[in-house]
């Protein structure tokens, strides 16, 4: 029996030690030396918790903002690191598969913005609701999807999260409403979900995300009005990655202070590359909503490394130097890694092992996504209507007969 | 139907008296010509063969819709109504009269004049498990929100059955009296959207039954009534649910007249006139426009098929839709080698909106 001390990353209690002790007692003597695999440092050497200074948040119509320090435990740190690394690797794998034409259609990649998804999830719970636009792979993962399901959905196979019928922009999990193709349309939908939370009185809230390009949409302002009027528990989050497709914020918006665009709605401008900053701001915003004060708006200043979508090289409207500079100075994963290493919260080997495990997970998922069969032809017409009797669907010609089932 | 200011109605004999007075020429002035015409028209409607004779269960379409919503609001806590002027104003066309007083602010919600916003909010509420009724003041204003209506229909499919959208979009559709704008019929526009159920009732029984069925349905339903039918009384039976897709109001052997909403009334009138000349017409109302259940067997017996549709004659969607229907019928009927001539009528190609 082997004893994996280093793999139980989440344990800070003596359970690991107990497990090792017990396994030593029951391991046959001739196996003891060969089968014990230990890391160079045991868990007791690591700092269980540390407090970090985070950037001050710009406020609009608020007296106080989120705190200037954030506490991170070792488990949380490793969890955030693993999730962000998974999103990064998954997006890079999707890039690779797209170039091999295994993934087709729309594919909008999220690498560079991982701190937003992971930080927001750190500030809310899985019983809260979230809705976003088309750059949704990261959120599908943080909201309960698995890498296998996401990649199989991208390749359009039956093992996908929407059985291969939704694709990149239509992934749904419990309390996660996609994945929406029309720019800005998801914001009123999010307010509707918040209305349902208030109607049902369940103390949940809805996070409704949009980008800097969508921030100029009229329906978003209509939504600000109604959610403020009816005091809906909604957090509006503008993920400002500086470019709406190929148009920089200076060229698209008369006012680039997106956190002030809500006017009568309080706003925060947050460093979106720092997962702790995002987490603290989200917690603050969630408290604001849950106390019945109504909506709040957050602008996360972040950056995407890839172009708008796979058809965009991403360098015609910005320079490679700019992308390189952000990568070297503000990469969210590197920032968290440096913090944990410099505060002795994890070892380099441990983080490398997480990297290896993540790579393996992504490889397995890609393998599954490539080999899983496509949905059967019978599925073409199913799910047109819910809870209906099967009915005939008109095909491309009058004599084509197709049947729909719910 | 003529109403007293307190909401009660004049009995028919008084209606006739007022009708007689309306024909007094001294009463007509240039500035009230249109409203006079409207009053005469309404009197005629109230006393035409469409309006049934006075009975205890006579209900006009407006009240039938009101009853349907009231019953469903009472039956299911998740149902709520939102739209412009639906609460304190009692509805722009008084369809939601009394509901706000009974159910309060939580369930009958007045919205600002922001169709795209509140239609999206209604769809989002449906995502999260509620059963909203979203009212557009007229379907012309739904153009502001058409993206939210159409895309609500795709969600169940794109999520492979994971995310149903149990929403009803309601409002008056089509022509109104004396108006030159906001009178377009959107049946053909929405009828082409897969995943969206489009219903267009004619009389009170259809209106009540179909609205109840629409609210209980787990799919997005577009419910179009006609504003001119709101005031017309019909006999209302006790039948609650009414899901028949095509309904035949008059049997006949020579020609089939197919229509929806208010035009059914014109078809019935035409059938009555033709009957005097010995031509027997079958008048059928199509209720659900998207999944058009063609009663081909019935129509095979006759060689003439007439569609009466109150939309723009050269509307692309209408042409496509009717062409499909006619082609389908032509192909099916050709097996029996019957000669089929179909005629489409619609409004003159003047303008939209």
XYZ file of C-alpha atoms in Angstrom, chain A residues 11-147:
137
model
C -5.589 18.564 4.472
C -4.115 20.654 7.235
C -5.160 18.471 10.087
C -3.363 15.449 11.396
C -5.380 13.099 9.213
C -2.548 12.694 6.747
C -0.169 11.811 9.485
C -2.683 9.359 10.905
C -3.191 7.804 7.469
C 0.577 7.348 7.113
C 0.820 5.883 10.535
C -2.009 3.460 9.906
C -0.647 2.460 6.530
C 2.773 1.850 8.060
C 1.204 -0.436 10.589
C -0.577 -2.497 7.948
C 1.956 -2.485 5.154
C 3.806 -5.793 4.765
C 7.453 -5.267 5.782
C 8.949 -6.188 2.381
C 6.908 -3.405 0.721
C 7.597 -0.590 3.167
C 10.709 1.009 1.726
C 9.821 0.557 -1.951
C 6.275 1.808 -1.738
C 6.543 4.930 0.397
C 6.490 8.027 -1.789
C 6.979 11.253 0.098
C 7.528 14.846 -0.989
C 10.602 16.684 0.065
C 8.657 18.705 2.629
C 5.715 17.526 4.694
C 2.523 19.492 5.137
C 3.574 20.846 8.516
C 6.205 23.092 6.914
C 3.690 25.178 4.993
C 1.963 28.321 6.172
C -1.727 27.505 6.546
C -2.938 31.053 6.006
C -1.592 34.446 4.996
C -2.895 37.964 4.540
C -2.085 39.987 1.457
C -2.440 43.629 0.583
C -4.664 44.163 -2.399
C -5.152 47.155 -4.649
C -7.526 49.837 -3.541
C -10.835 49.755 -5.372
C -12.278 52.873 -7.046
C -15.734 53.689 -5.699
C -18.814 55.325 -7.171
C -21.663 56.380 -4.867
C -20.217 54.301 -2.042
C -18.815 55.524 1.247
C -16.838 52.385 1.951
C -15.455 49.717 -0.296
C -14.094 46.205 0.102
C -11.182 45.732 2.550
C -7.597 46.529 1.512
C -6.303 43.157 2.667
C -7.364 39.618 1.835
C -6.763 36.418 3.727
C -5.915 33.322 1.756
C -5.702 29.828 3.210
C -3.465 27.168 1.739
C -6.415 25.083 0.560
C -8.082 28.031 -1.084
C -4.838 28.998 -2.754
C -4.290 25.539 -4.185
C -7.911 25.341 -5.280
C -7.771 28.685 -7.063
C -4.434 27.777 -8.624
C -5.743 24.461 -9.878
C -8.956 25.955 -11.275
C -7.180 28.821 -13.021
C -4.591 26.460 -14.446
C -7.378 24.152 -15.660
C -9.137 27.022 -17.422
C -5.854 28.154 -18.984
C -4.909 24.696 -20.224
C -8.446 23.988 -21.410
C -8.544 27.160 -23.484
C -5.134 26.477 -24.993
C -6.222 22.949 -25.838
C -9.365 24.320 -27.448
C -7.156 26.622 -29.518
C -5.102 23.641 -30.642
C -8.158 21.520 -31.492
C -9.717 24.436 -33.387
C -6.623 24.785 -35.556
C -6.859 21.040 -36.268
C -10.486 21.674 -37.305
C -11.795 19.273 -34.662
C -13.615 22.161 -33.011
C -15.545 24.277 -35.503
C -17.885 27.218 -35.434
C -17.578 29.880 -32.766
C -14.902 29.644 -30.097
C -14.159 32.589 -27.806
C -11.254 31.919 -25.467
C -10.912 33.084 -21.922
C -7.193 32.798 -21.181
C -5.883 35.821 -19.353
C -9.190 36.436 -17.612
C -9.159 33.393 -15.299
C -8.966 35.487 -12.138
C -12.414 36.934 -12.904
C -14.208 33.584 -13.076
C -12.408 32.072 -10.114
C -12.579 35.205 -7.971
C -16.308 35.708 -8.580
C -17.031 32.097 -7.683
C -14.994 32.610 -4.523
C -17.286 35.467 -3.504
C -20.648 33.728 -4.115
C -21.984 30.200 -3.597
C -23.215 27.558 -6.027
C -26.783 28.307 -4.965
C -26.451 31.835 -6.375
C -27.057 32.363 -10.062
C -24.789 33.509 -12.862
C -25.248 34.440 -16.489
C -22.684 35.604 -18.978
C -22.100 36.187 -22.695
C -20.296 33.978 -25.173
C -16.858 33.851 -23.506
C -18.289 31.266 -21.178
C -16.011 28.212 -20.928
C -14.342 29.363 -17.721
C -17.669 30.049 -16.018
C -19.079 26.692 -17.097
C -16.195 25.080 -15.243
C -16.488 27.165 -12.085
C -20.243 26.636 -12.036
C -20.013 22.870 -11.832
C -19.236 21.653 -15.341
C -16.389 19.180 -15.948
C -13.596 19.599 -18.474
